[in-house]
Amino acid sequence: MKLSICTDVFGKIPFTEMLDKVKAYGIEAIELTTGGWGGCFFVPSAEELINDPEKLKAFKDEIDQRGLEISALNCSGNPLIDTPMGHAHSKTIHDTAVLAGKLGVKTIVTMSGLPAGAPGDKTPNWITSTISWPEYDGVNYMVDAVNYQWEVAANWWKEFAQFAKDQGVEKIAIEEFPCQLVYNVRSLMKLCEVVGPELSPMIGMNLDPSHLMIQGAEPIAAARALKDKIFYVHGKDARIESRLADVDGLLENLPVDQSADRTWNYVGVGCGRDLQWWKEFFSVCRMMGYNGYVSLEMEDLTMSVEAGLETSIQALNQTISK
């Protein structure tokens, strides 16, 4: 495995300065955001690069001169909602596939998206309670909503998986983010099912253990269940704030900057689970056949960016299966 980093953590600094920082940390690869919800600080836009060969070459030359690799292009967003945002995210994800092909990058990291609950609705609807009820006069609106969402997902993902394949992309690594249609192993397998056997080999998981932790799942068990569907791995930790979670549970909607009041927080690697856990996690990923990049995504708001990076890099260097 090789260590990579999601570059948004460096904020709005010049592109070349960011690359030099990555090298100084001893990291071998970069995961670049090309649009969607990410900061997109270092790629003007996927569209701009694919339409300007000279700018694309200069961009790639700066990376090559430093001996860095591009581990993946990240375009996380919600392409499944019928709003201007959803249409923009859908276009960006398609542009990112084209850019990946031009750069020779084989993996795209993104999210599944989340539709509304019915045609004409404009608000994404994350249904995580049982759909066994409520029912009135023979109609169960929860069942209808879930069926509709998977129909929307099937149509969009069939088209995009084929499009990405045509550009030379080999793996679409879907991050199992909460408030998305794909948020765990079962829902990833459902997406593979609705896309169909011809295109489902294109789809796997960006296994981000922090998202499973905060849902009460065990990422090591998830890695075993995923097997060869582990397409990419984020090095990111989370901590359950037990004294609060014991009272209010893990369903948390407070803003992420209210760390002291939340029942869980994203934290630097090793600040949630100990290093023995991380060693086992990476060992199991390797045992399941994954030997790709581990990309540090640092979103710890309980410490400075520098402290979070140093803590996480040190922990990952001690635990990934190199």
PDB file of C-alpha atoms in Angstrom:
ATOM      1  CA  MET A   1       0.000   0.000   0.000  1.00  0.00           C
ATOM      2  CA  LYS A   2       1.083   3.580  -0.664  1.00  0.00           C
ATOM      3  CA  LEU A   3       0.248   6.701   1.319  1.00  0.00           C
ATOM      4  CA  SER A   4      -1.710   9.420  -0.462  1.00  0.00           C
ATOM      5  CA  ILE A   5      -3.453  12.566   0.755  1.00  0.00           C
ATOM      6  CA  CYS A   6      -6.653  14.440  -0.059  1.00  0.00           C
ATOM      7  CA  THR A   7      -5.185  17.814  -0.959  1.00  0.00           C
ATOM      8  CA  ASP A   8      -8.129  20.010   0.100  1.00  0.00           C
ATOM      9  CA  VAL A   9      -6.691  20.014   3.626  1.00  0.00           C
ATOM     10  CA  PHE A  10      -3.990  22.464   2.502  1.00  0.00           C
ATOM     11  CA  GLY A  11      -6.555  25.155   1.727  1.00  0.00           C
ATOM     12  CA  LYS A  12      -6.108  28.003  -0.739  1.00  0.00           C
ATOM     13  CA  ILE A  13      -2.368  28.035  -1.317  1.00  0.00           C
ATOM     14  CA  PRO A  14      -0.598  27.972  -4.703  1.00  0.00           C
ATOM     15  CA  PHE A  15      -0.659  24.620  -6.488  1.00  0.00           C
ATOM     16  CA  THR A  16       3.118  24.250  -6.535  1.00  0.00           C
ATOM     17  CA  GLU A  17       3.388  25.113  -2.834  1.00  0.00           C
ATOM     18  CA  MET A  18       0.870  22.397  -2.047  1.00  0.00           C
ATOM     19  CA  LEU A  19       2.872  19.848  -4.042  1.00  0.00           C
ATOM     20  CA  ASP A  20       6.043  20.830  -2.193  1.00  0.00           C
ATOM     21  CA  LYS A  21       4.273  20.380   1.149  1.00  0.00           C
ATOM     22  CA  VAL A  22       3.137  16.904   0.135  1.00  0.00           C
ATOM     23  CA  LYS A  23       6.717  15.980  -0.758  1.00  0.00           C
ATOM     24  CA  ALA A  24       8.006  17.412   2.527  1.00  0.00           C
ATOM     25  CA  TYR A  25       5.625  15.147   4.443  1.00  0.00           C
ATOM     26  CA  GLY A  26       7.074  12.138   2.600  1.00  0.00           C
ATOM     27  CA  ILE A  27       3.767  11.304   0.898  1.00  0.00           C
ATOM     28  CA  GLU A  28       3.883   9.551  -2.462  1.00  0.00           C
ATOM     29  CA  ALA A  29       0.561  10.471  -4.109  1.00  0.00           C
ATOM     30  CA  ILE A  30      -2.243  13.010  -4.184  1.00  0.00           C
ATOM     31  CA  GLU A  31      -6.026  12.740  -4.392  1.00  0.00           C
ATOM     32  CA  LEU A  32      -7.288  15.821  -6.200  1.00  0.00           C
ATOM     33  CA  THR A  33     -10.784  17.283  -5.983  1.00  0.00           C
ATOM     34  CA  THR A  34     -12.198  18.271  -9.367  1.00  0.00           C
ATOM     35  CA  GLY A  35     -15.551  19.700  -8.305  1.00  0.00           C
ATOM     36  CA  GLY A  36     -18.721  18.793  -6.461  1.00  0.00           C
ATOM     37  CA  TRP A  37     -18.708  19.501  -2.740  1.00  0.00           C
ATOM     38  CA  GLY A  38     -14.905  19.557  -2.432  1.00  0.00           C
ATOM     39  CA  GLY A  39     -12.862  22.723  -2.235  1.00  0.00           C
ATOM     40  CA  CYS A  40     -11.400  22.199  -5.718  1.00  0.00           C
ATOM     41  CA  PHE A  41      -8.517  24.496  -4.767  1.00  0.00           C
ATOM     42  CA  PHE A  42      -5.836  22.988  -6.994  1.00  0.00           C
ATOM     43  CA  VAL A  43      -7.739  21.956 -10.127  1.00  0.00           C
ATOM     44  CA  PRO A  44      -9.326  25.025 -11.777  1.00  0.00           C
ATOM     45  CA  SER A  45     -12.125  22.716 -12.887  1.00  0.00           C
ATOM     46  CA  ALA A  46     -12.237  19.413 -14.702  1.00  0.00           C
ATOM     47  CA  GLU A  47     -13.886  21.205 -17.630  1.00  0.00           C
ATOM     48  CA  GLU A  48     -11.151  23.847 -17.847  1.00  0.00           C
ATOM     49  CA  LEU A  49      -8.347  21.278 -17.927  1.00  0.00           C
ATOM     50  CA  ILE A  50      -9.948  18.987 -20.506  1.00  0.00           C
ATOM     51  CA  ASN A  51     -10.592  21.951 -22.817  1.00  0.00           C
ATOM     52  CA  ASP A  52      -7.084  23.455 -22.578  1.00  0.00           C
ATOM     53  CA  PRO A  53      -4.309  20.988 -23.585  1.00  0.00           C
ATOM     54  CA  GLU A  54      -1.519  23.425 -22.675  1.00  0.00           C
ATOM     55  CA  LYS A  55      -2.926  24.047 -19.203  1.00  0.00           C
ATOM     56  CA  LEU A  56      -3.419  20.292 -18.712  1.00  0.00           C
ATOM     57  CA  LYS A  57       0.190  19.567 -19.709  1.00  0.00           C
ATOM     58  CA  ALA A  58       1.584  22.263 -17.395  1.00  0.00           C
ATOM     59  CA  PHE A  59      -0.577  20.910 -14.566  1.00  0.00           C
ATOM     60  CA  LYS A  60       0.639  17.343 -15.072  1.00  0.00           C
ATOM     61  CA  ASP A  61       4.280  18.420 -15.502  1.00  0.00           C
ATOM     62  CA  GLU A  62       4.336  20.027 -12.046  1.00  0.00           C
ATOM     63  CA  ILE A  63       3.186  16.748 -10.501  1.00  0.00           C
ATOM     64  CA  ASP A  64       5.605  14.610 -12.537  1.00  0.00           C
ATOM     65  CA  GLN A  65       8.588  16.834 -11.769  1.00  0.00           C
ATOM     66  CA  ARG A  66       8.162  16.044  -8.086  1.00  0.00           C
ATOM     67  CA  GLY A  67       7.818  12.316  -8.606  1.00  0.00           C
ATOM     68  CA  LEU A  68       4.253  12.307  -7.290  1.00  0.00           C
ATOM     69  CA  GLU A  69       1.400  10.111  -8.489  1.00  0.00           C
ATOM     70  CA  ILE A  70      -2.308  10.933  -8.740  1.00  0.00           C
ATOM     71  CA  SER A  71      -4.012   8.258  -6.678  1.00  0.00           C
ATOM     72  CA  ALA A  72      -7.532   9.321  -7.694  1.00  0.00           C
ATOM     73  CA  LEU A  73      -9.693  12.210  -8.808  1.00  0.00           C
ATOM     74  CA  ASN A  74     -12.417  13.051  -6.286  1.00  0.00           C
ATOM     75  CA  CYS A  75     -15.723  14.540  -7.434  1.00  0.00           C
ATOM     76  CA  SER A  76     -18.052  13.829  -4.528  1.00  0.00           C
ATOM     77  CA  GLY A  77     -21.506  15.337  -4.746  1.00  0.00           C
ATOM     78  CA  ASN A  78     -25.152  14.507  -5.405  1.00  0.00           C
ATOM     79  CA  PRO A  79     -25.809  13.895  -9.112  1.00  0.00           C
ATOM     80  CA  LEU A  80     -29.167  12.207  -8.436  1.00  0.00           C
ATOM     81  CA  ILE A  81     -31.207  15.177  -7.275  1.00  0.00           C
ATOM     82  CA  ASP A  82     -33.192  17.092  -9.907  1.00  0.00           C
ATOM     83  CA  THR A  83     -31.979  20.591  -9.001  1.00  0.00           C
ATOM     84  CA  PRO A  84     -29.361  22.979 -10.442  1.00  0.00           C
ATOM     85  CA  MET A  85     -26.870  21.599  -7.902  1.00  0.00           C
ATOM     86  CA  GLY A  86     -27.567  18.025  -8.953  1.00  0.00           C
ATOM     87  CA  HIS A  87     -27.241  18.883 -12.648  1.00  0.00           C
ATOM     88  CA  ALA A  88     -23.939  20.689 -11.974  1.00  0.00           C
ATOM     89  CA  HIS A  89     -22.595  17.740  -9.960  1.00  0.00           C
ATOM     90  CA  SER A  90     -23.620  15.313 -12.696  1.00  0.00           C
ATOM     91  CA  LYS A  91     -21.771  17.372 -15.308  1.00  0.00           C
ATOM     92  CA  THR A  92     -18.678  17.638 -13.101  1.00  0.00           C
ATOM     93  CA  ILE A  93     -18.565  13.894 -12.517  1.00  0.00           C
ATOM     94  CA  HIS A  94     -18.779  13.274 -16.257  1.00  0.00           C
ATOM     95  CA  ASP A  95     -16.052  15.882 -16.899  1.00  0.00           C
ATOM     96  CA  THR A  96     -13.930  14.209 -14.232  1.00  0.00           C
ATOM     97  CA  ALA A  97     -14.151  10.886 -16.050  1.00  0.00           C
ATOM     98  CA  VAL A  98     -12.905  12.585 -19.220  1.00  0.00           C
ATOM     99  CA  LEU A  99     -10.078  14.256 -17.277  1.00  0.00           C
ATOM    100  CA  ALA A 100      -9.129  10.948 -15.666  1.00  0.00           C
ATOM    101  CA  GLY A 101      -8.831   9.415 -19.113  1.00  0.00           C
ATOM    102  CA  LYS A 102      -6.552  12.226 -20.314  1.00  0.00           C
ATOM    103  CA  LEU A 103      -4.366  11.935 -17.211  1.00  0.00           C
ATOM    104  CA  GLY A 104      -4.265   8.132 -17.207  1.00  0.00           C
ATOM    105  CA  VAL A 105      -5.907   8.010 -13.778  1.00  0.00           C
ATOM    106  CA  LYS A 106      -7.825   4.758 -13.372  1.00  0.00           C
ATOM    107  CA  THR A 107      -9.839   5.503 -10.205  1.00  0.00           C
ATOM    108  CA  ILE A 108     -12.531   8.077  -9.501  1.00  0.00           C
ATOM    109  CA  VAL A 109     -13.714   8.657  -5.932  1.00  0.00           C
ATOM    110  CA  THR A 110     -17.264   9.935  -5.632  1.00  0.00           C
ATOM    111  CA  MET A 111     -20.569   9.396  -3.822  1.00  0.00           C
ATOM    112  CA  SER A 112     -23.714   7.656  -4.950  1.00  0.00           C
ATOM    113  CA  GLY A 113     -25.951  10.693  -4.667  1.00  0.00           C
ATOM    114  CA  LEU A 114     -29.396  10.748  -3.055  1.00  0.00           C
ATOM    115  CA  PRO A 115     -32.672  11.418  -4.882  1.00  0.00           C
ATOM    116  CA  ALA A 116     -35.781  13.021  -3.491  1.00  0.00           C
ATOM    117  CA  GLY A 117     -38.560  10.779  -2.253  1.00  0.00           C
ATOM    118  CA  ALA A 118     -40.903  11.296  -5.214  1.00  0.00           C
ATOM    119  CA  PRO A 119     -40.995  12.860  -8.691  1.00  0.00           C
ATOM    120  CA  GLY A 120     -41.132  16.648  -8.465  1.00  0.00           C
ATOM    121  CA  ASP A 121     -39.568  16.835  -4.990  1.00  0.00           C
ATOM    122  CA  LYS A 122     -36.395  18.922  -4.710  1.00  0.00           C
ATOM    123  CA  THR A 123     -35.053  17.850  -1.313  1.00  0.00           C
ATOM    124  CA  PRO A 124     -32.950  14.667  -0.961  1.00  0.00           C
ATOM    125  CA  ASN A 125     -34.617  12.158   1.356  1.00  0.00           C
ATOM    126  CA  TRP A 126     -32.374   9.787   3.335  1.00  0.00           C
ATOM    127  CA  ILE A 127     -34.644   6.969   4.514  1.00  0.00           C
ATOM    128  CA  THR A 128     -32.975   4.962   7.270  1.00  0.00           C
ATOM    129  CA  SER A 129     -35.955   3.861   9.351  1.00  0.00           C
ATOM    130  CA  THR A 130     -37.924   0.702   8.634  1.00  0.00           C
ATOM    131  CA  ILE A 131     -40.221   0.805   5.616  1.00  0.00           C
ATOM    132  CA  SER A 132     -42.607  -1.710   7.191  1.00  0.00           C
ATOM    133  CA  TRP A 133     -44.920   1.159   8.088  1.00  0.00           C
ATOM    134  CA  PRO A 134     -46.704   3.595   7.971  1.00  0.00           C
ATOM    135  CA  GLU A 135     -49.443   2.394   5.651  1.00  0.00           C
ATOM    136  CA  TYR A 136     -52.778   4.037   4.957  1.00  0.00           C
ATOM    137  CA  ASP A 137     -55.524   2.858   2.627  1.00  0.00           C
ATOM    138  CA  GLY A 138     -53.212   0.278   1.076  1.00  0.00           C
ATOM    139  CA  VAL A 139     -50.407   2.754   0.339  1.00  0.00           C
ATOM    140  CA  ASN A 140     -46.998   2.780   2.034  1.00  0.00           C
ATOM    141  CA  TYR A 141     -45.222   5.981   1.050  1.00  0.00           C
ATOM    142  CA  MET A 142     -41.890   4.771   2.464  1.00  0.00           C
ATOM    143  CA  VAL A 143     -41.839   1.752   0.143  1.00  0.00           C
ATOM    144  CA  ASP A 144     -42.807   3.916  -2.827  1.00  0.00           C
ATOM    145  CA  ALA A 145     -40.085   6.436  -2.006  1.00  0.00           C
ATOM    146  CA  VAL A 146     -37.317   3.836  -1.735  1.00  0.00           C
ATOM    147  CA  ASN A 147     -38.400   2.147  -4.963  1.00  0.00           C
ATOM    148  CA  TYR A 148     -38.392   5.498  -6.753  1.00  0.00           C
ATOM    149  CA  GLN A 149     -34.930   6.377  -5.441  1.00  0.00           C
ATOM    150  CA  TRP A 150     -33.415   3.144  -6.701  1.00  0.00           C
ATOM    151  CA  GLU A 151     -35.043   3.622 -10.111  1.00  0.00           C
ATOM    152  CA  VAL A 152     -33.406   7.061 -10.369  1.00  0.00           C
ATOM    153  CA  ALA A 153     -30.082   5.634  -9.230  1.00  0.00           C
ATOM    154  CA  ALA A 154     -30.208   2.712 -11.652  1.00  0.00           C
ATOM    155  CA  ASN A 155     -30.845   4.972 -14.652  1.00  0.00           C
ATOM    156  CA  TRP A 156     -28.105   7.479 -13.822  1.00  0.00           C
ATOM    157  CA  TRP A 157     -25.487   4.957 -12.758  1.00  0.00           C
ATOM    158  CA  LYS A 158     -25.949   2.693 -15.771  1.00  0.00           C
ATOM    159  CA  GLU A 159     -25.295   5.653 -18.045  1.00  0.00           C
ATOM    160  CA  PHE A 160     -22.359   7.014 -16.053  1.00  0.00           C
ATOM    161  CA  ALA A 161     -20.609   3.678 -15.484  1.00  0.00           C
ATOM    162  CA  GLN A 162     -20.615   3.075 -19.246  1.00  0.00           C
ATOM    163  CA  PHE A 163     -19.446   6.637 -19.909  1.00  0.00           C
ATOM    164  CA  ALA A 164     -16.576   6.329 -17.421  1.00  0.00           C
ATOM    165  CA  LYS A 165     -15.574   2.973 -18.880  1.00  0.00           C
ATOM    166  CA  ASP A 166     -15.464   4.513 -22.343  1.00  0.00           C
ATOM    167  CA  GLN A 167     -13.000   7.152 -21.048  1.00  0.00           C
ATOM    168  CA  GLY A 168     -10.621   4.509 -19.702  1.00  0.00           C
ATOM    169  CA  VAL A 169     -11.670   4.672 -16.042  1.00  0.00           C
ATOM    170  CA  GLU A 170     -11.437   1.236 -14.448  1.00  0.00           C
ATOM    171  CA  LYS A 171     -12.780   1.830 -10.935  1.00  0.00           C
ATOM    172  CA  ILE A 172     -15.507   4.052  -9.538  1.00  0.00           C
ATOM    173  CA  ALA A 173     -14.908   4.043  -5.776  1.00  0.00           C
ATOM    174  CA  ILE A 174     -18.060   5.133  -3.977  1.00  0.00           C
ATOM    175  CA  GLU A 175     -17.566   6.650  -0.538  1.00  0.00           C
ATOM    176  CA  GLU A 176     -20.116   5.253   1.921  1.00  0.00           C
ATOM    177  CA  PHE A 177     -21.064   8.656   3.241  1.00  0.00           C
ATOM    178  CA  PRO A 178     -24.123   9.108   5.493  1.00  0.00           C
ATOM    179  CA  CYS A 179     -27.063  10.859   3.823  1.00  0.00           C
ATOM    180  CA  GLN A 180     -26.314   9.124   0.512  1.00  0.00           C
ATOM    181  CA  LEU A 181     -28.179   6.241  -1.117  1.00  0.00           C
ATOM    182  CA  VAL A 182     -25.015   4.125  -0.732  1.00  0.00           C
ATOM    183  CA  TYR A 183     -23.854   4.397   2.871  1.00  0.00           C
ATOM    184  CA  ASN A 184     -22.829   0.850   3.836  1.00  0.00           C
ATOM    185  CA  VAL A 185     -21.926  -2.536   2.359  1.00  0.00           C
ATOM    186  CA  ARG A 186     -25.519  -3.645   1.734  1.00  0.00           C
ATOM    187  CA  SER A 187     -26.456  -0.496  -0.165  1.00  0.00           C
ATOM    188  CA  LEU A 188     -23.282  -0.720  -2.285  1.00  0.00           C
ATOM    189  CA  MET A 189     -24.212  -4.258  -3.276  1.00  0.00           C
ATOM    190  CA  LYS A 190     -27.728  -3.018  -4.099  1.00  0.00           C
ATOM    191  CA  LEU A 191     -26.259  -0.433  -6.478  1.00  0.00           C
ATOM    192  CA  CYS A 192     -24.173  -3.130  -8.168  1.00  0.00           C
ATOM    193  CA  GLU A 193     -27.354  -5.189  -8.537  1.00  0.00           C
ATOM    194  CA  VAL A 194     -29.429  -2.434 -10.153  1.00  0.00           C
ATOM    195  CA  VAL A 195     -26.612  -1.421 -12.504  1.00  0.00           C
ATOM    196  CA  GLY A 196     -26.423  -4.984 -13.792  1.00  0.00           C
ATOM    197  CA  PRO A 197     -23.733  -7.620 -14.321  1.00  0.00           C
ATOM    198  CA  GLU A 198     -22.050  -5.982 -17.313  1.00  0.00           C
ATOM    199  CA  LEU A 199     -21.237  -2.699 -15.583  1.00  0.00           C
ATOM    200  CA  SER A 200     -21.193  -3.660 -11.896  1.00  0.00           C
ATOM    201  CA  PRO A 201     -17.467  -4.604 -12.060  1.00  0.00           C
ATOM    202  CA  MET A 202     -16.837  -0.853 -12.482  1.00  0.00           C
ATOM    203  CA  ILE A 203     -18.374  -0.100  -9.085  1.00  0.00           C
ATOM    204  CA  GLY A 204     -16.814  -0.669  -5.679  1.00  0.00           C
ATOM    205  CA  MET A 205     -16.306   1.151  -2.388  1.00  0.00           C
ATOM    206  CA  ASN A 206     -13.992   3.874  -1.254  1.00  0.00           C
ATOM    207  CA  LEU A 207     -13.738   2.261   2.159  1.00  0.00           C
ATOM    208  CA  ASP A 208     -13.667   5.176   4.578  1.00  0.00           C
ATOM    209  CA  PRO A 209     -13.706   3.533   8.026  1.00  0.00           C
ATOM    210  CA  SER A 210     -14.781   6.714   9.807  1.00  0.00           C
ATOM    211  CA  HIS A 211     -18.212   6.710   8.135  1.00  0.00           C
ATOM    212  CA  LEU A 212     -18.904   3.148   9.224  1.00  0.00           C
ATOM    213  CA  MET A 213     -17.702   3.839  12.760  1.00  0.00           C
ATOM    214  CA  ILE A 214     -20.159   6.688  13.266  1.00  0.00           C
ATOM    215  CA  GLN A 215     -23.013   4.476  12.051  1.00  0.00           C
ATOM    216  CA  GLY A 216     -22.135   1.777  14.598  1.00  0.00           C
ATOM    217  CA  ALA A 217     -20.662  -0.629  12.012  1.00  0.00           C
ATOM    218  CA  GLU A 218     -17.270  -2.348  12.265  1.00  0.00           C
ATOM    219  CA  PRO A 219     -14.993  -1.429   9.324  1.00  0.00           C
ATOM    220  CA  ILE A 220     -12.877  -4.577   9.702  1.00  0.00           C
ATOM    221  CA  ALA A 221     -15.966  -6.738   9.284  1.00  0.00           C
ATOM    222  CA  ALA A 222     -17.045  -4.550   6.346  1.00  0.00           C
ATOM    223  CA  ALA A 223     -13.662  -5.069   4.671  1.00  0.00           C
ATOM    224  CA  ARG A 224     -14.104  -8.834   4.927  1.00  0.00           C
ATOM    225  CA  ALA A 225     -17.598  -8.597   3.453  1.00  0.00           C
ATOM    226  CA  LEU A 226     -16.485  -6.341   0.583  1.00  0.00           C
ATOM    227  CA  LYS A 227     -13.627  -8.582  -0.569  1.00  0.00           C
ATOM    228  CA  ASP A 228     -12.591  -7.407  -4.055  1.00  0.00           C
ATOM    229  CA  LYS A 229     -15.090  -4.537  -3.928  1.00  0.00           C
ATOM    230  CA  ILE A 230     -12.571  -2.504  -1.926  1.00  0.00           C
ATOM    231  CA  PHE A 231     -11.510  -0.106  -4.695  1.00  0.00           C
ATOM    232  CA  TYR A 232      -9.850   2.611  -2.588  1.00  0.00           C
ATOM    233  CA  VAL A 233      -9.288   3.398   1.095  1.00  0.00           C
ATOM    234  CA  HIS A 234      -9.436   6.660   3.016  1.00  0.00           C
ATOM    235  CA  GLY A 235      -7.260   6.930   6.097  1.00  0.00           C
ATOM    236  CA  LYS A 236      -9.710   8.694   8.364  1.00  0.00           C
ATOM    237  CA  ASP A 237     -10.689   8.096  11.969  1.00  0.00           C
ATOM    238  CA  ALA A 238     -13.720   8.936  14.078  1.00  0.00           C
ATOM    239  CA  ARG A 239     -14.335   8.997  17.798  1.00  0.00           C
ATOM    240  CA  ILE A 240     -17.598   8.158  19.493  1.00  0.00           C
ATOM    241  CA  GLU A 241     -17.943  10.629  22.359  1.00  0.00           C
ATOM    242  CA  SER A 242     -19.294   7.986  24.694  1.00  0.00           C
ATOM    243  CA  ARG A 243     -20.605  10.184  27.510  1.00  0.00           C
ATOM    244  CA  LEU A 244     -22.822  11.983  25.007  1.00  0.00           C
ATOM    245  CA  ALA A 245     -23.568   9.080  22.673  1.00  0.00           C
ATOM    246  CA  ASP A 246     -24.721   6.967  25.622  1.00  0.00           C
ATOM    247  CA  VAL A 247     -27.471   9.530  26.125  1.00  0.00           C
ATOM    248  CA  ASP A 248     -28.406  10.596  22.580  1.00  0.00           C
ATOM    249  CA  GLY A 249     -27.126   7.812  20.310  1.00  0.00           C
ATOM    250  CA  LEU A 250     -25.204   8.165  17.051  1.00  0.00           C
ATOM    251  CA  LEU A 251     -27.740  10.048  14.901  1.00  0.00           C
ATOM    252  CA  GLU A 252     -26.087  13.468  14.967  1.00  0.00           C
ATOM    253  CA  ASN A 253     -27.050  16.644  13.101  1.00  0.00           C
ATOM    254  CA  LEU A 254     -25.132  19.343  14.980  1.00  0.00           C
ATOM    255  CA  PRO A 255     -22.639  21.303  12.840  1.00  0.00           C
ATOM    256  CA  VAL A 256     -19.181  19.719  12.737  1.00  0.00           C
ATOM    257  CA  ASP A 257     -17.583  22.764  14.405  1.00  0.00           C
ATOM    258  CA  GLN A 258     -19.593  22.110  17.594  1.00  0.00           C
ATOM    259  CA  SER A 259     -17.179  19.317  18.498  1.00  0.00           C
ATOM    260  CA  ALA A 260     -17.678  19.548  22.257  1.00  0.00           C
ATOM    261  CA  ASP A 261     -21.432  18.901  21.986  1.00  0.00           C
ATOM    262  CA  ARG A 262     -21.505  16.237  19.263  1.00  0.00           C
ATOM    263  CA  THR A 263     -21.941  12.520  19.977  1.00  0.00           C
ATOM    264  CA  TRP A 264     -19.162  11.707  17.498  1.00  0.00           C
ATOM    265  CA  ASN A 265     -16.381  13.577  15.702  1.00  0.00           C
ATOM    266  CA  TYR A 266     -14.005  12.962  12.829  1.00  0.00           C
ATOM    267  CA  VAL A 267     -10.509  12.933  14.327  1.00  0.00           C
ATOM    268  CA  GLY A 268      -6.873  12.405  13.386  1.00  0.00           C
ATOM    269  CA  VAL A 269      -5.873   8.795  12.730  1.00  0.00           C
ATOM    270  CA  GLY A 270      -5.164   7.105  16.065  1.00  0.00           C
ATOM    271  CA  CYS A 271      -7.304   9.558  18.052  1.00  0.00           C
ATOM    272  CA  GLY A 272     -10.413   7.375  17.734  1.00  0.00           C
ATOM    273  CA  ARG A 273      -9.256   3.773  17.301  1.00  0.00           C
ATOM    274  CA  ASP A 274      -5.808   2.773  18.572  1.00  0.00           C
ATOM    275  CA  LEU A 275      -2.917   1.731  16.341  1.00  0.00           C
ATOM    276  CA  GLN A 276      -3.484  -1.968  16.993  1.00  0.00           C
ATOM    277  CA  TRP A 277      -6.957  -1.592  15.466  1.00  0.00           C
ATOM    278  CA  TRP A 278      -5.545   0.239  12.452  1.00  0.00           C
ATOM    279  CA  LYS A 279      -2.908  -2.455  11.909  1.00  0.00           C
ATOM    280  CA  GLU A 280      -5.631  -5.107  11.863  1.00  0.00           C
ATOM    281  CA  PHE A 281      -7.818  -3.020   9.558  1.00  0.00           C
ATOM    282  CA  PHE A 282      -5.111  -2.615   6.927  1.00  0.00           C
ATOM    283  CA  SER A 283      -4.020  -6.218   7.347  1.00  0.00           C
ATOM    284  CA  VAL A 284      -7.554  -7.421   6.599  1.00  0.00           C
ATOM    285  CA  CYS A 285      -7.860  -5.061   3.607  1.00  0.00           C
ATOM    286  CA  ARG A 286      -4.613  -6.521   2.257  1.00  0.00           C
ATOM    287  CA  MET A 287      -5.815 -10.043   2.982  1.00  0.00           C
ATOM    288  CA  MET A 288      -8.966  -9.312   0.945  1.00  0.00           C
ATOM    289  CA  GLY A 289      -6.745  -8.369  -2.003  1.00  0.00           C
ATOM    290  CA  TYR A 290      -6.456  -4.590  -1.650  1.00  0.00           C
ATOM    291  CA  ASN A 291      -2.930  -3.279  -2.195  1.00  0.00           C
ATOM    292  CA  GLY A 292      -3.618   0.221  -3.475  1.00  0.00           C
ATOM    293  CA  TYR A 293      -3.510   3.715  -2.032  1.00  0.00           C
ATOM    294  CA  VAL A 294      -4.471   4.782   1.485  1.00  0.00           C
ATOM    295  CA  SER A 295      -5.447   8.422   1.179  1.00  0.00           C
ATOM    296  CA  LEU A 296      -5.345  10.560   4.303  1.00  0.00           C
ATOM    297  CA  GLU A 297      -8.434  12.724   4.654  1.00  0.00           C
ATOM    298  CA  MET A 298      -7.842  15.023   7.599  1.00  0.00           C
ATOM    299  CA  GLU A 299     -11.046  16.594   8.950  1.00  0.00           C
ATOM    300  CA  ASP A 300     -10.204  16.860  12.654  1.00  0.00           C
ATOM    301  CA  LEU A 301     -11.540  20.160  14.017  1.00  0.00           C
ATOM    302  CA  THR A 302     -10.387  19.363  17.568  1.00  0.00           C
ATOM    303  CA  MET A 303      -6.764  20.320  16.743  1.00  0.00           C
ATOM    304  CA  SER A 304      -4.784  22.427  14.297  1.00  0.00           C
ATOM    305  CA  VAL A 305      -4.396  21.271  10.701  1.00  0.00           C
ATOM    306  CA  GLU A 306      -0.658  20.802  11.202  1.00  0.00           C
ATOM    307  CA  ALA A 307      -1.098  18.733  14.356  1.00  0.00           C
ATOM    308  CA  GLY A 308      -3.786  16.636  12.705  1.00  0.00           C
ATOM    309  CA  LEU A 309      -1.609  15.963   9.659  1.00  0.00           C
ATOM    310  CA  GLU A 310       1.476  15.063  11.680  1.00  0.00           C
ATOM    311  CA  THR A 311      -0.521  12.809  14.013  1.00  0.00           C
ATOM    312  CA  SER A 312      -2.306  11.049  11.157  1.00  0.00           C
ATOM    313  CA  ILE A 313       0.747  10.616   8.917  1.00  0.00           C
ATOM    314  CA  GLN A 314       2.750   9.152  11.770  1.00  0.00           C
ATOM    315  CA  ALA A 315      -0.069   6.729  12.632  1.00  0.00           C
ATOM    316  CA  LEU A 316      -0.616   5.645   9.012  1.00  0.00           C
ATOM    317  CA  ASN A 317       3.095   5.119   8.407  1.00  0.00           C
ATOM    318  CA  GLN A 318       3.139   2.799  11.400  1.00  0.00           C
ATOM    319  CA  THR A 319       0.087   0.793  10.386  1.00  0.00           C
ATOM    320  CA  ILE A 320      -0.474   0.529   6.620  1.00  0.00           C
ATOM    321  CA  SER A 321       0.587  -2.728   4.996  1.00  0.00           C
ATOM    322  CA  LYS A 322       3.441  -1.466   2.824  1.00  0.00           C
TER     323      LYS A 322
END
